[in-house]
Short mmCIF file of N, CA and C in Angstrom, two decimals:
data_model
loop_
_atom_site.label_atom_id
_atom_site.label_comp_id
_atom_site.label_asym_id
_atom_site.label_seq_id
_atom_site.Cartn_x
_atom_site.Cartn_y
_atom_site.Cartn_z
N SER F 1 110.01 75.01 104.55
CA SER F 1 110.17 75.35 105.96
C SER F 1 109.20 74.58 106.84
N GLY F 2 108.25 73.88 106.25
CA GLY F 2 107.27 73.14 107.03
C GLY F 2 106.10 73.99 107.50
N THR F 3 106.10 75.27 107.14
CA THR F 3 105.03 76.18 107.53
C THR F 3 104.05 76.35 106.37
N ALA F 4 102.76 76.31 106.65
CA ALA F 4 101.75 76.51 105.61
C ALA F 4 101.75 77.96 105.16
N HIS F 5 101.57 78.19 103.87
CA HIS F 5 101.51 79.52 103.30
C HIS F 5 100.28 79.65 102.41
N VAL F 6 99.81 80.85 102.24
CA VAL F 6 98.72 81.15 101.32
C VAL F 6 99.21 82.25 100.39
N ALA F 7 98.96 82.11 99.10
CA ALA F 7 99.34 83.13 98.13
C ALA F 7 98.10 83.58 97.36
N TYR F 8 97.93 84.87 97.25
CA TYR F 8 96.87 85.45 96.42
C TYR F 8 97.58 86.12 95.25
N CYS F 9 97.30 85.71 94.04
CA CYS F 9 97.98 86.23 92.86
C CYS F 9 97.00 87.05 92.02
N PHE F 10 97.44 88.23 91.62
CA PHE F 10 96.61 89.14 90.84
C PHE F 10 97.37 89.56 89.59
N ALA F 11 96.64 89.90 88.55
CA ALA F 11 97.23 90.44 87.33
C ALA F 11 96.48 91.71 86.97
N GLU F 12 97.19 92.68 86.41
CA GLU F 12 96.54 93.92 85.99
C GLU F 12 95.63 93.67 84.80
N LYS F 13 94.53 94.40 84.76
CA LYS F 13 93.62 94.42 83.63
C LYS F 13 93.35 95.89 83.35
N LYS F 14 93.78 96.38 82.18
CA LYS F 14 93.65 97.80 81.86
C LYS F 14 92.22 98.28 82.07
N GLY F 15 92.08 99.37 82.81
CA GLY F 15 90.77 99.94 83.09
C GLY F 15 90.02 99.27 84.22
N PHE F 16 90.58 98.21 84.79
CA PHE F 16 89.92 97.48 85.86
C PHE F 16 90.77 97.39 87.12
N SER F 17 92.06 97.05 86.96
CA SER F 17 92.92 96.90 88.13
C SER F 17 94.31 97.42 87.83
N LYS F 18 94.98 97.87 88.89
CA LYS F 18 96.35 98.39 88.78
C LYS F 18 97.11 97.93 90.02
N LEU F 19 98.30 97.39 89.82
CA LEU F 19 99.15 96.90 90.89
C LEU F 19 100.51 97.57 90.76
N GLY F 20 101.12 97.91 91.87
CA GLY F 20 102.42 98.54 91.79
C GLY F 20 102.95 98.99 93.12
N SER F 21 103.88 99.92 93.06
CA SER F 21 104.46 100.48 94.27
C SER F 21 104.80 101.94 94.04
N PHE F 22 104.99 102.66 95.12
CA PHE F 22 105.41 104.05 95.07
C PHE F 22 106.29 104.33 96.27
N PHE F 23 106.99 105.44 96.22
CA PHE F 23 107.80 105.85 97.35
C PHE F 23 107.12 107.02 98.03
N GLY F 24 106.90 106.91 99.33
CA GLY F 24 106.31 107.99 100.09
C GLY F 24 107.27 109.16 100.18
N ASN F 25 106.72 110.33 100.55
CA ASN F 25 107.57 111.51 100.71
C ASN F 25 107.53 112.07 102.12
N GLY F 26 106.74 111.46 103.02
CA GLY F 26 106.69 111.92 104.40
C GLY F 26 106.03 113.28 104.57
N ASN F 27 105.31 113.74 103.56
CA ASN F 27 104.71 115.08 103.55
C ASN F 27 103.19 114.96 103.52
N ILE F 28 102.49 115.92 104.12
CA ILE F 28 101.02 115.91 104.10
C ILE F 28 100.49 115.97 102.67
N ASP F 29 101.25 116.58 101.76
CA ASP F 29 100.94 116.61 100.33
C ASP F 29 101.69 115.44 99.69
N GLY F 30 101.19 114.23 99.92
CA GLY F 30 101.88 113.02 99.51
C GLY F 30 101.83 112.78 98.02
N PRO F 31 102.40 111.66 97.58
CA PRO F 31 102.45 111.36 96.16
C PRO F 31 101.09 111.06 95.56
N PHE F 32 100.97 111.33 94.26
CA PHE F 32 99.80 110.96 93.47
C PHE F 32 100.15 109.69 92.72
N ILE F 33 99.27 108.71 92.75
CA ILE F 33 99.49 107.45 92.06
C ILE F 33 98.46 107.34 90.95
N TYR F 34 98.93 107.32 89.71
CA TYR F 34 98.06 107.25 88.54
C TYR F 34 97.64 105.81 88.30
N THR F 35 96.32 105.58 88.20
CA THR F 35 95.81 104.24 87.89
C THR F 35 95.13 104.18 86.52
N GLY F 36 94.71 105.34 86.00
CA GLY F 36 93.99 105.37 84.74
C GLY F 36 92.49 105.20 84.90
N PHE F 37 92.01 105.11 86.14
CA PHE F 37 90.59 104.99 86.43
C PHE F 37 90.33 105.51 87.84
N ARG F 38 89.05 105.72 88.16
CA ARG F 38 88.66 106.12 89.52
C ARG F 38 88.62 104.86 90.38
N PRO F 39 89.48 104.78 91.39
CA PRO F 39 89.47 103.58 92.23
C PRO F 39 88.25 103.51 93.15
N ALA F 40 87.70 102.33 93.26
CA ALA F 40 86.65 102.05 94.24
C ALA F 40 87.27 101.40 95.46
N TYR F 41 88.44 100.77 95.27
CA TYR F 41 89.09 99.99 96.31
C TYR F 41 90.60 100.14 96.13
N VAL F 42 91.28 100.54 97.20
CA VAL F 42 92.74 100.64 97.18
C VAL F 42 93.27 99.95 98.44
N MET F 43 94.19 99.03 98.26
CA MET F 43 94.85 98.37 99.38
C MET F 43 96.33 98.72 99.32
N ILE F 44 96.89 99.25 100.44
CA ILE F 44 98.29 99.64 100.45
C ILE F 44 98.98 99.10 101.69
N LYS F 45 100.32 98.96 101.56
CA LYS F 45 101.13 98.52 102.69
C LYS F 45 102.54 99.02 102.53
N ASN F 46 103.07 99.62 103.58
CA ASN F 46 104.48 100.00 103.64
C ASN F 46 105.27 98.71 103.84
N ILE F 47 106.19 98.40 102.92
CA ILE F 47 106.90 97.12 103.01
C ILE F 47 108.25 97.24 103.71
N SER F 48 108.51 98.38 104.33
CA SER F 48 109.75 98.55 105.09
C SER F 48 109.75 97.62 106.30
N THR F 49 110.88 97.10 106.64
CA THR F 49 111.00 96.29 107.85
C THR F 49 111.29 97.15 109.08
N ALA F 50 111.53 98.44 108.88
CA ALA F 50 111.87 99.31 110.00
C ALA F 50 110.73 99.47 110.99
N GLY F 51 109.49 99.43 110.52
CA GLY F 51 108.35 99.64 111.41
C GLY F 51 107.85 98.40 112.10
N GLY F 52 108.37 97.24 111.72
CA GLY F 52 107.96 96.00 112.37
C GLY F 52 106.52 95.64 112.07
N SER F 53 105.88 95.00 113.03
CA SER F 53 104.54 94.47 112.83
C SER F 53 103.45 95.53 112.84
N GLY F 54 103.79 96.77 113.13
CA GLY F 54 102.79 97.84 113.17
C GLY F 54 102.35 98.34 111.82
N LEU F 55 102.96 97.85 110.74
CA LEU F 55 102.64 98.31 109.39
C LEU F 55 101.62 97.39 108.76
N HIS F 56 100.37 97.77 108.87
CA HIS F 56 99.27 96.91 108.45
C HIS F 56 98.85 97.16 107.01
N TRP F 57 98.14 96.19 106.46
CA TRP F 57 97.48 96.34 105.16
C TRP F 57 96.27 97.25 105.36
N GLN F 58 96.20 98.33 104.60
CA GLN F 58 95.11 99.30 104.70
C GLN F 58 94.20 99.18 103.48
N ILE F 59 92.90 99.14 103.73
CA ILE F 59 91.92 99.07 102.64
C ILE F 59 91.08 100.33 102.68
N HIS F 60 91.16 101.10 101.60
CA HIS F 60 90.34 102.30 101.43
C HIS F 60 89.34 102.01 100.33
N SER F 61 88.08 102.38 100.55
CA SER F 61 87.10 102.16 99.49
C SER F 61 86.07 103.28 99.49
N ASN F 62 85.34 103.34 98.40
CA ASN F 62 84.27 104.34 98.29
C ASN F 62 83.04 103.93 99.08
N LYS F 63 83.10 102.81 99.79
CA LYS F 63 82.00 102.39 100.66
C LYS F 63 82.23 102.86 102.10
N GLN F 64 83.49 102.88 102.56
CA GLN F 64 83.79 103.36 103.92
C GLN F 64 83.68 104.88 103.99
N SER F 65 84.20 105.58 102.98
CA SER F 65 84.11 107.04 102.89
C SER F 65 83.56 107.38 101.52
N THR F 66 82.46 108.09 101.48
CA THR F 66 81.83 108.41 100.20
C THR F 66 82.29 109.75 99.65
N PHE F 67 83.24 110.41 100.33
CA PHE F 67 83.79 111.68 99.86
C PHE F 67 85.25 111.76 100.30
N ASN F 68 85.99 112.70 99.70
CA ASN F 68 87.39 112.92 100.07
C ASN F 68 87.49 113.95 101.18
N PRO F 69 88.44 113.86 102.07
CA PRO F 69 89.45 112.81 102.12
C PRO F 69 88.87 111.49 102.63
N ASN F 70 89.40 110.41 102.10
CA ASN F 70 88.96 109.06 102.44
C ASN F 70 89.81 108.58 103.61
N SER F 71 89.30 108.73 104.82
CA SER F 71 90.09 108.36 106.00
C SER F 71 89.51 107.20 106.79
N ASN F 72 88.29 106.79 106.48
CA ASN F 72 87.73 105.61 107.14
C ASN F 72 88.20 104.38 106.38
N MET F 73 89.06 103.60 107.01
CA MET F 73 89.63 102.46 106.31
C MET F 73 89.50 101.20 107.13
N LEU F 74 89.64 100.08 106.45
CA LEU F 74 89.71 98.79 107.10
C LEU F 74 91.18 98.42 107.26
N VAL F 75 91.52 97.81 108.37
CA VAL F 75 92.87 97.30 108.59
C VAL F 75 92.78 95.79 108.43
N ALA F 76 93.27 95.29 107.30
CA ALA F 76 93.08 93.89 106.94
C ALA F 76 93.72 92.91 107.92
N ASP F 77 94.84 93.28 108.50
CA ASP F 77 95.56 92.36 109.38
C ASP F 77 95.75 92.92 110.79
N GLY F 78 94.88 93.85 111.17
CA GLY F 78 95.02 94.47 112.49
C GLY F 78 93.94 94.03 113.46
N PRO F 79 94.17 94.24 114.73
CA PRO F 79 93.21 93.81 115.74
C PRO F 79 91.93 94.63 115.78
N ALA F 80 92.00 95.91 115.40
CA ALA F 80 90.83 96.78 115.51
C ALA F 80 89.86 96.61 114.35
N GLY F 81 90.38 96.27 113.17
CA GLY F 81 89.51 96.13 112.00
C GLY F 81 89.33 97.42 111.25
N THR F 82 89.08 98.54 111.95
CA THR F 82 88.92 99.83 111.30
C THR F 82 89.84 100.86 111.94
N ALA F 83 90.15 101.90 111.17
CA ALA F 83 91.01 102.98 111.67
C ALA F 83 90.79 104.22 110.81
N THR F 84 91.37 105.33 111.22
CA THR F 84 91.24 106.59 110.48
C THR F 84 92.59 107.29 110.28
N TRP F 85 93.72 106.61 110.48
CA TRP F 85 95.01 107.29 110.41
C TRP F 85 95.64 107.31 109.03
N GLY F 86 95.12 106.61 108.05
CA GLY F 86 95.72 106.56 106.71
C GLY F 86 94.88 107.26 105.68
N THR F 87 94.97 108.56 105.58
CA THR F 87 94.08 109.35 104.72
C THR F 87 94.58 109.41 103.28
N ILE F 88 93.68 109.13 102.33
CA ILE F 88 93.97 109.29 100.91
C ILE F 88 92.77 109.96 100.24
N ASP F 89 92.98 110.47 99.02
CA ASP F 89 91.90 110.95 98.17
C ASP F 89 91.72 109.96 97.03
N LEU F 90 90.49 109.53 96.78
CA LEU F 90 90.17 108.71 95.62
C LEU F 90 89.77 109.67 94.51
N LEU F 91 90.54 109.73 93.43
CA LEU F 91 90.35 110.71 92.36
C LEU F 91 89.91 110.03 91.07
N SER F 92 89.60 110.82 90.06
CA SER F 92 89.07 110.28 88.81
C SER F 92 90.06 109.41 88.05
N ASN F 93 91.36 109.59 88.28
CA ASN F 93 92.36 108.83 87.54
C ASN F 93 93.45 108.22 88.43
N GLY F 94 93.17 108.10 89.73
CA GLY F 94 94.15 107.52 90.64
C GLY F 94 93.83 107.88 92.08
N PHE F 95 94.86 107.90 92.92
CA PHE F 95 94.67 108.28 94.31
C PHE F 95 95.86 109.09 94.80
N LYS F 96 95.62 109.91 95.81
CA LYS F 96 96.64 110.81 96.36
C LYS F 96 96.72 110.60 97.85
N ILE F 97 97.94 110.47 98.34
CA ILE F 97 98.18 110.30 99.77
C ILE F 97 98.06 111.64 100.46
N ARG F 98 97.32 111.69 101.58
CA ARG F 98 97.05 112.94 102.31
C ARG F 98 97.39 112.82 103.78
N THR F 99 98.47 112.14 104.11
CA THR F 99 98.86 111.97 105.50
C THR F 99 100.37 111.83 105.60
N THR F 100 100.90 112.09 106.78
CA THR F 100 102.32 111.86 107.04
C THR F 100 102.51 110.57 107.84
N ASN F 101 101.44 109.82 108.04
CA ASN F 101 101.53 108.59 108.82
C ASN F 101 102.58 107.64 108.25
N TYR F 102 103.37 107.07 109.14
CA TYR F 102 104.48 106.19 108.74
C TYR F 102 104.01 105.02 107.86
N ALA F 103 102.92 104.40 108.22
CA ALA F 103 102.45 103.22 107.48
C ALA F 103 101.91 103.57 106.10
N THR F 104 101.54 104.82 105.87
CA THR F 104 100.92 105.24 104.62
C THR F 104 101.84 106.06 103.72
N ASN F 105 102.73 106.85 104.32
CA ASN F 105 103.50 107.80 103.51
C ASN F 105 104.89 108.07 104.07
N TYR F 106 105.60 107.05 104.48
CA TYR F 106 106.97 107.26 104.91
C TYR F 106 107.88 107.23 103.68
N THR F 107 109.11 107.69 103.82
CA THR F 107 110.01 107.83 102.68
C THR F 107 110.66 106.50 102.29
N ASN F 108 109.86 105.51 102.01
CA ASN F 108 110.34 104.24 101.50
C ASN F 108 109.25 103.62 100.63
N GLN F 109 109.43 102.38 100.22
CA GLN F 109 108.53 101.76 99.25
C GLN F 109 107.23 101.28 99.88
N ILE F 110 106.15 101.59 99.18
CA ILE F 110 104.80 101.19 99.60
C ILE F 110 104.14 100.50 98.41
N VAL F 111 103.58 99.32 98.63
CA VAL F 111 102.93 98.58 97.55
C VAL F 111 101.42 98.84 97.59
N TYR F 112 100.78 98.69 96.44
CA TYR F 112 99.33 98.93 96.36
C TYR F 112 98.69 98.04 95.31
N MET F 113 97.39 97.87 95.45
CA MET F 113 96.55 97.34 94.39
C MET F 113 95.25 98.13 94.42
N ALA F 114 94.76 98.45 93.23
CA ALA F 114 93.56 99.27 93.11
C ALA F 114 92.62 98.63 92.09
N PHE F 115 91.32 98.75 92.37
CA PHE F 115 90.29 98.25 91.47
C PHE F 115 89.33 99.38 91.14
N ALA F 116 88.87 99.42 89.90
CA ALA F 116 88.08 100.53 89.38
C ALA F 116 86.66 100.57 89.92
N GLU F 117 86.16 101.79 90.07
CA GLU F 117 84.75 101.99 90.43
C GLU F 117 83.86 101.65 89.23
N PHE F 118 84.27 102.11 88.05
CA PHE F 118 83.52 101.85 86.82
C PHE F 118 84.49 101.28 85.77
N PRO F 119 84.70 99.97 85.76
CA PRO F 119 85.62 99.40 84.76
C PRO F 119 85.13 99.74 83.36
N PHE F 120 86.07 100.16 82.49
CA PHE F 120 85.65 100.60 81.17
C PHE F 120 86.27 99.81 80.03
N VAL F 121 86.91 98.70 80.30
CA VAL F 121 87.45 97.85 79.25
C VAL F 121 86.71 96.52 79.30
N SER F 122 86.09 96.17 78.21
CA SER F 122 85.33 94.92 78.14
C SER F 122 86.27 93.74 78.00
N SER F 123 85.98 92.68 78.70
CA SER F 123 86.80 91.47 78.57
C SER F 123 86.56 90.79 77.23
N ASN F 124 85.51 91.19 76.51
CA ASN F 124 85.21 90.61 75.19
C ASN F 124 85.80 91.42 74.05
N SER F 125 86.42 92.57 74.35
CA SER F 125 86.95 93.44 73.31
C SER F 125 88.14 92.80 72.64
N LYS F 126 88.22 93.01 71.32
CA LYS F 126 89.36 92.56 70.54
C LYS F 126 89.88 93.78 69.77
N PRO F 127 91.20 93.90 69.66
CA PRO F 127 91.76 95.06 68.94
C PRO F 127 91.21 95.14 67.52
N GLY F 128 90.82 96.34 67.11
CA GLY F 128 90.36 96.57 65.74
C GLY F 128 88.94 96.15 65.47
N THR F 129 88.16 95.78 66.46
CA THR F 129 86.76 95.40 66.24
C THR F 129 85.85 96.25 67.12
N ALA F 130 84.64 96.41 66.69
CA ALA F 130 83.65 97.14 67.46
C ALA F 130 82.94 96.19 68.40
N ASN F 131 82.48 96.69 69.55
CA ASN F 131 81.73 95.86 70.49
C ASN F 131 80.28 95.76 70.10
#
């Protein structure tokens, strides 16, 4: 198309990162997303085209909010930089959506990537051997 593009490519690493999608339910008691670890960083985005450009990439971390609910977030592609409308809980084995906000929990597909607070799989581990 003649337009420059940038691609960031990630792969899952058990106990360290989890990538995927979920469907929102539009309810204050939103879906729980299992990651298998306590997330330190979660980035989510509603990929519906219905909301237009108002659907930003949201970054929740244990640095912006040190307790649940985690509502202090960074807006990766927004003009303000920070916001409080996308509330989630960072739990021991995943995260739970705690808002009815359209960008965070509408009844369509939402993509995410999460990184562990305490990664517990060594990159040097080999099946059947001790570390």
